[in-house]
Amino acid sequence: MNRTDRLYAIVEELRAASPGARTASWLADRFEVSVRTIERDLLALQETGVPIWSTRGRRGGYSIDPAATLPPVNLSPAEATAIAVALTTAPASPLADAGRTAITKILNAMSESGREGARELAARIHLVDTPHGPTELLRALGRAIADRRVVEIDYVDRNGVDTDRRTIEPADFVRMNGGWYVNAWCRHRDAPRTFLTDRIRRVELLDETSPDRDGPGAMDGTDLSSKRLVLA
């Protein structure tokens, strides 16, 4: 068994044992590897966001929250490939990195025959001209919105003039007119403002959580109510 298959099998084994736990030595015997190898595998899974935790004591070991992991996904090869193509060809998104890990998790949750079918179909799709990935600045803003973090930015106005350094509370992203905008509460203006990310020169995440504020943001009065991303 290669490591990728073993990682997936470990998750399934812990899911089957939940709410109980499995010790590292039990898993090592189950997969015929060393305890140290199992511990490295468990750490790698935790670092990718799999909700695994350890408990001490006689009945202790490693446990997983079954509600926070993917059961086998009944996607067709075409559906899985369509998701991968959409993530690859979409304009550079602040959440593009999360999209790549998501498609990996989806593929790992599919049956082996489904994964092979998706790989075969993907091999017949050639992406010659794909957009560049997100910049570090967009990644930082994406983390700020996901974690509700306050950030400090350096911003250039439409005339190319550096404005005062600003502390903002990012609320949401808007993709419009070929660019990414971030709606935020600007503490410098004490009001909601919209910032074109291409004009942001520096982003620093602060160790402060953004407070709850009313209102969807600025966007110069643009009605975004019918344009929000909805996950049914």
mmCIF file of C-alpha atoms in Angstrom:
data_model
loop_
_atom_site.group_PDB
_atom_site.id
_atom_site.type_symbol
_atom_site.label_atom_id
_atom_site.label_comp_id
_atom_site.label_asym_id
_atom_site.label_seq_id
_atom_site.Cartn_x
_atom_site.Cartn_y
_atom_site.Cartn_z
ATOM 1 C CA MET A 1 0.000 0.000 0.000
ATOM 2 C CA ASN A 2 1.442 3.378 -0.991
ATOM 3 C CA ARG A 3 1.339 6.314 1.405
ATOM 4 C CA THR A 4 -1.585 8.116 -0.258
ATOM 5 C CA ASP A 5 -3.774 5.018 -0.014
ATOM 6 C CA ARG A 6 -2.633 4.450 3.572
ATOM 7 C CA LEU A 7 -3.523 8.012 4.599
ATOM 8 C CA TYR A 8 -7.023 7.585 3.195
ATOM 9 C CA ALA A 9 -7.337 4.162 4.853
ATOM 10 C CA ILE A 10 -6.279 5.603 8.229
ATOM 11 C CA VAL A 11 -9.051 8.208 8.010
ATOM 12 C CA GLU A 12 -11.592 5.511 7.155
ATOM 13 C CA GLU A 13 -10.346 3.311 10.007
ATOM 14 C CA LEU A 14 -10.673 6.135 12.527
ATOM 15 C CA ARG A 15 -14.109 7.015 11.155
ATOM 16 C CA ALA A 16 -15.266 3.416 11.591
ATOM 17 C CA ALA A 17 -13.954 3.344 15.173
ATOM 18 C CA SER A 18 -15.579 6.678 16.156
ATOM 19 C CA PRO A 19 -16.490 7.668 18.820
ATOM 20 C CA GLY A 20 -13.838 5.234 19.993
ATOM 21 C CA ALA A 21 -10.120 5.601 19.357
ATOM 22 C CA ARG A 22 -7.247 3.646 17.834
ATOM 23 C CA THR A 23 -3.726 3.660 19.241
ATOM 24 C CA ALA A 24 -0.696 4.285 17.073
ATOM 25 C CA SER A 25 0.537 0.758 17.760
ATOM 26 C CA TRP A 26 -2.841 -0.720 16.702
ATOM 27 C CA LEU A 27 -2.735 1.251 13.458
ATOM 28 C CA ALA A 28 0.896 0.238 12.891
ATOM 29 C CA ASP A 29 -0.057 -3.455 13.179
ATOM 30 C CA ARG A 30 -3.102 -2.902 10.956
ATOM 31 C CA PHE A 31 -1.105 -1.328 8.131
ATOM 32 C CA GLU A 32 2.134 -3.265 8.711
ATOM 33 C CA VAL A 33 4.356 -0.233 9.235
ATOM 34 C CA SER A 34 6.249 1.203 12.186
ATOM 35 C CA VAL A 35 4.640 3.253 14.947
ATOM 36 C CA ARG A 36 6.853 6.162 13.904
ATOM 37 C CA THR A 37 5.488 5.972 10.352
ATOM 38 C CA ILE A 38 1.905 6.026 11.665
ATOM 39 C CA GLU A 39 2.700 9.042 13.848
ATOM 40 C CA ARG A 40 4.113 10.891 10.817
ATOM 41 C CA ASP A 41 1.005 9.967 8.810
ATOM 42 C CA LEU A 42 -1.309 11.234 11.551
ATOM 43 C CA LEU A 43 0.628 14.498 11.798
ATOM 44 C CA ALA A 44 0.426 14.960 8.011
ATOM 45 C CA LEU A 45 -3.351 14.429 8.124
ATOM 46 C CA GLN A 46 -3.727 16.927 10.965
ATOM 47 C CA GLU A 47 -1.674 19.515 9.059
ATOM 48 C CA THR A 48 -4.053 19.228 6.076
ATOM 49 C CA GLY A 49 -7.037 19.954 8.335
ATOM 50 C CA VAL A 50 -8.349 16.458 9.094
ATOM 51 C CA PRO A 51 -9.975 16.705 12.586
ATOM 52 C CA ILE A 52 -7.865 14.081 14.366
ATOM 53 C CA TRP A 53 -7.017 14.440 18.040
ATOM 54 C CA SER A 54 -5.303 12.283 20.638
ATOM 55 C CA THR A 55 -6.429 11.383 24.146
ATOM 56 C CA ARG A 56 -4.426 9.871 26.972
ATOM 57 C CA GLY A 57 -5.391 7.081 29.326
ATOM 58 C CA ARG A 58 -6.354 3.448 29.209
ATOM 59 C CA ARG A 59 -8.950 3.962 26.491
ATOM 60 C CA GLY A 60 -6.994 6.700 24.776
ATOM 61 C CA GLY A 61 -5.584 6.898 21.285
ATOM 62 C CA TYR A 62 -6.398 8.795 18.115
ATOM 63 C CA SER A 63 -9.969 9.804 17.301
ATOM 64 C CA ILE A 64 -11.723 11.595 14.450
ATOM 65 C CA ASP A 65 -14.931 13.595 14.169
ATOM 66 C CA PRO A 66 -16.958 11.641 11.571
ATOM 67 C CA ALA A 67 -19.214 14.642 10.904
ATOM 68 C CA ALA A 68 -16.248 16.743 9.741
ATOM 69 C CA THR A 69 -14.850 14.286 7.189
ATOM 70 C CA LEU A 70 -16.034 13.185 3.778
ATOM 71 C CA PRO A 71 -17.838 9.867 3.399
ATOM 72 C CA PRO A 72 -17.454 8.099 0.046
ATOM 73 C CA VAL A 73 -18.525 10.641 -2.591
ATOM 74 C CA ASN A 74 -20.779 9.433 -5.389
ATOM 75 C CA LEU A 75 -19.430 11.794 -8.045
ATOM 76 C CA SER A 76 -19.073 10.600 -11.610
ATOM 77 C CA PRO A 77 -15.638 10.946 -13.241
ATOM 78 C CA ALA A 78 -17.063 13.768 -15.392
ATOM 79 C CA GLU A 79 -18.373 15.634 -12.322
ATOM 80 C CA ALA A 80 -15.055 15.359 -10.480
ATOM 81 C CA THR A 81 -13.144 16.464 -13.579
ATOM 82 C CA ALA A 82 -15.523 19.406 -14.077
ATOM 83 C CA ILE A 83 -14.776 20.592 -10.527
ATOM 84 C CA ALA A 84 -11.029 20.302 -11.128
ATOM 85 C CA VAL A 85 -11.238 22.206 -14.432
ATOM 86 C CA ALA A 86 -13.372 24.956 -12.856
ATOM 87 C CA LEU A 87 -10.862 25.421 -10.032
ATOM 88 C CA THR A 88 -7.921 25.433 -12.446
ATOM 89 C CA THR A 89 -9.331 27.839 -15.012
ATOM 90 C CA ALA A 90 -11.079 30.276 -12.660
ATOM 91 C CA PRO A 91 -9.487 33.722 -12.314
ATOM 92 C CA ALA A 92 -6.845 33.852 -9.599
ATOM 93 C CA SER A 93 -8.946 33.496 -6.484
ATOM 94 C CA PRO A 94 -8.054 34.388 -2.898
ATOM 95 C CA LEU A 95 -9.181 30.841 -2.011
ATOM 96 C CA ALA A 96 -7.424 29.038 -4.886
ATOM 97 C CA ASP A 97 -5.090 27.163 -2.530
ATOM 98 C CA ALA A 98 -8.054 25.880 -0.535
ATOM 99 C CA GLY A 99 -9.671 24.835 -3.817
ATOM 100 C CA ARG A 100 -6.689 22.677 -4.701
ATOM 101 C CA THR A 101 -6.742 20.870 -1.360
ATOM 102 C CA ALA A 102 -10.511 20.471 -1.679
ATOM 103 C CA ILE A 103 -10.289 18.651 -5.010
ATOM 104 C CA THR A 104 -7.607 16.371 -3.520
ATOM 105 C CA LYS A 105 -9.933 15.474 -0.654
ATOM 106 C CA ILE A 106 -12.817 14.880 -3.050
ATOM 107 C CA LEU A 107 -10.722 12.552 -5.200
ATOM 108 C CA ASN A 108 -9.464 10.661 -2.146
ATOM 109 C CA ALA A 109 -13.053 10.158 -0.982
ATOM 110 C CA MET A 110 -14.129 8.645 -4.307
ATOM 111 C CA SER A 111 -13.959 4.968 -5.135
ATOM 112 C CA GLU A 112 -10.802 3.725 -6.816
ATOM 113 C CA SER A 113 -12.631 3.158 -10.095
ATOM 114 C CA GLY A 114 -14.094 6.679 -9.905
ATOM 115 C CA ARG A 115 -10.652 8.194 -9.316
ATOM 116 C CA GLU A 116 -9.175 6.282 -12.227
ATOM 117 C CA GLY A 117 -12.022 7.384 -14.496
ATOM 118 C CA ALA A 118 -11.502 11.021 -13.481
ATOM 119 C CA ARG A 119 -7.741 10.772 -14.137
ATOM 120 C CA GLU A 120 -8.324 9.240 -17.567
ATOM 121 C CA LEU A 121 -10.777 11.986 -18.509
ATOM 122 C CA ALA A 122 -8.516 14.725 -17.133
ATOM 123 C CA ALA A 123 -5.647 13.406 -19.283
ATOM 124 C CA ARG A 124 -7.726 14.258 -22.365
ATOM 125 C CA ILE A 125 -8.221 17.906 -21.325
ATOM 126 C CA HIS A 126 -5.349 20.252 -22.204
ATOM 127 C CA LEU A 127 -5.120 23.651 -20.524
ATOM 128 C CA VAL A 128 -2.754 25.712 -22.640
ATOM 129 C CA ASP A 129 -3.520 29.179 -21.265
ATOM 130 C CA THR A 130 -4.468 29.183 -17.587
ATOM 131 C CA PRO A 131 -4.470 32.223 -15.278
ATOM 132 C CA HIS A 132 -1.713 32.738 -12.757
ATOM 133 C CA GLY A 133 -2.403 31.636 -9.218
ATOM 134 C CA PRO A 134 -3.217 34.045 -6.396
ATOM 135 C CA THR A 135 -0.541 36.401 -5.149
ATOM 136 C CA GLU A 136 0.659 36.311 -1.556
ATOM 137 C CA LEU A 137 -1.351 39.488 -1.019
ATOM 138 C CA LEU A 138 -4.594 37.798 -2.121
ATOM 139 C CA ARG A 139 -3.777 34.763 0.003
ATOM 140 C CA ALA A 140 -3.324 37.015 3.034
ATOM 141 C CA LEU A 141 -6.635 38.773 2.408
ATOM 142 C CA GLY A 142 -8.322 35.403 1.961
ATOM 143 C CA ARG A 143 -6.986 34.262 5.341
ATOM 144 C CA ALA A 144 -8.131 37.540 6.905
ATOM 145 C CA ILE A 145 -11.713 37.081 5.683
ATOM 146 C CA ALA A 146 -11.819 33.369 6.530
ATOM 147 C CA ASP A 147 -10.446 33.970 10.047
ATOM 148 C CA ARG A 148 -12.156 37.360 10.597
ATOM 149 C CA ARG A 149 -8.794 39.069 11.128
ATOM 150 C CA VAL A 150 -8.078 42.803 11.169
ATOM 151 C CA VAL A 151 -5.361 43.824 8.675
ATOM 152 C CA GLU A 152 -3.142 46.796 7.993
ATOM 153 C CA ILE A 153 -2.647 47.832 4.359
ATOM 154 C CA ASP A 154 -0.708 50.287 2.229
ATOM 155 C CA TYR A 155 -3.002 51.566 -0.545
ATOM 156 C CA VAL A 156 -2.581 53.564 -3.755
ATOM 157 C CA ASP A 157 -5.520 55.652 -4.985
ATOM 158 C CA ARG A 158 -6.793 55.772 -8.585
ATOM 159 C CA ASN A 159 -4.255 58.509 -9.405
ATOM 160 C CA GLY A 160 -1.338 56.364 -8.253
ATOM 161 C CA VAL A 161 -0.803 58.383 -5.066
ATOM 162 C CA ASP A 162 0.106 56.553 -1.881
ATOM 163 C CA THR A 163 -2.553 57.094 0.773
ATOM 164 C CA ASP A 164 -2.144 56.902 4.506
ATOM 165 C CA ARG A 165 -1.543 53.463 5.971
ATOM 166 C CA ARG A 166 -4.932 52.028 6.873
ATOM 167 C CA THR A 167 -6.272 49.499 9.323
ATOM 168 C CA ILE A 168 -9.281 47.693 7.886
ATOM 169 C CA GLU A 169 -11.695 44.918 8.812
ATOM 170 C CA PRO A 170 -12.211 42.853 5.604
ATOM 171 C CA ALA A 171 -15.789 41.629 5.206
ATOM 172 C CA ASP A 172 -16.151 40.038 1.771
ATOM 173 C CA PHE A 173 -14.688 39.733 -1.718
ATOM 174 C CA VAL A 174 -16.262 40.875 -4.981
ATOM 175 C CA ARG A 175 -15.152 39.766 -8.449
ATOM 176 C CA MET A 176 -16.133 42.538 -10.882
ATOM 177 C CA ASN A 177 -14.821 44.212 -14.041
ATOM 178 C CA GLY A 178 -11.947 41.748 -14.258
ATOM 179 C CA GLY A 179 -10.609 42.496 -10.786
ATOM 180 C CA TRP A 180 -10.948 41.469 -7.158
ATOM 181 C CA TYR A 181 -12.323 43.991 -4.665
ATOM 182 C CA VAL A 182 -12.510 43.689 -0.906
ATOM 183 C CA ASN A 183 -15.298 45.325 1.093
ATOM 184 C CA ALA A 184 -14.089 46.376 4.518
ATOM 185 C CA TRP A 185 -14.635 48.703 7.430
ATOM 186 C CA CYS A 186 -11.945 51.363 7.205
ATOM 187 C CA ARG A 187 -10.914 52.600 10.646
ATOM 188 C CA HIS A 188 -9.132 55.569 9.078
ATOM 189 C CA ARG A 189 -12.441 56.808 7.595
ATOM 190 C CA ASP A 190 -14.637 55.194 10.252
ATOM 191 C CA ALA A 191 -16.878 53.967 7.439
ATOM 192 C CA PRO A 192 -17.264 51.083 4.975
ATOM 193 C CA ARG A 193 -14.947 51.282 1.971
ATOM 194 C CA THR A 194 -14.190 49.152 -1.094
ATOM 195 C CA PHE A 195 -10.563 48.522 -2.055
ATOM 196 C CA LEU A 196 -9.335 47.243 -5.426
ATOM 197 C CA THR A 197 -6.814 44.562 -4.495
ATOM 198 C CA ASP A 198 -4.515 45.540 -7.402
ATOM 199 C CA ARG A 199 -3.928 48.869 -5.599
ATOM 200 C CA ILE A 200 -3.003 47.283 -2.281
ATOM 201 C CA ARG A 201 0.770 47.246 -1.919
ATOM 202 C CA ARG A 202 1.152 45.538 1.452
ATOM 203 C CA VAL A 203 -0.990 43.444 3.792
ATOM 204 C CA GLU A 204 -0.185 42.650 7.408
ATOM 205 C CA LEU A 205 -2.503 40.404 9.411
ATOM 206 C CA LEU A 206 -2.956 41.677 12.955
ATOM 207 C CA ASP A 207 -3.658 39.594 16.037
ATOM 208 C CA GLU A 208 -7.133 41.054 16.379
ATOM 209 C CA THR A 209 -10.554 39.646 15.498
ATOM 210 C CA SER A 210 -12.866 41.836 13.449
ATOM 211 C CA PRO A 211 -16.013 42.850 15.369
ATOM 212 C CA ASP A 212 -19.483 42.259 13.955
ATOM 213 C CA ARG A 213 -20.741 45.204 11.911
ATOM 214 C CA ASP A 214 -24.014 45.819 10.097
ATOM 215 C CA GLY A 215 -24.217 46.251 6.343
ATOM 216 C CA PRO A 216 -22.940 44.272 3.356
ATOM 217 C CA GLY A 217 -20.161 46.674 2.429
ATOM 218 C CA ALA A 218 -19.638 49.554 0.055
ATOM 219 C CA MET A 219 -19.288 48.945 -3.719
ATOM 220 C CA ASP A 220 -20.679 52.418 -4.452
ATOM 221 C CA GLY A 221 -24.274 51.312 -4.052
ATOM 222 C CA THR A 222 -23.969 48.229 -6.293
ATOM 223 C CA ASP A 223 -26.676 45.712 -5.409
ATOM 224 C CA LEU A 224 -24.878 42.475 -4.565
ATOM 225 C CA SER A 225 -27.865 40.655 -3.071
ATOM 226 C CA SER A 226 -28.513 38.617 -6.225
ATOM 227 C CA LYS A 227 -24.810 38.029 -6.936
ATOM 228 C CA ARG A 228 -23.667 36.390 -3.726
ATOM 229 C CA LEU A 229 -22.190 32.914 -3.826
ATOM 230 C CA VAL A 230 -24.737 30.503 -2.341
ATOM 231 C CA LEU A 231 -23.940 26.953 -1.273
ATOM 232 C CA ALA A 232 -27.211 25.011 -1.254
#
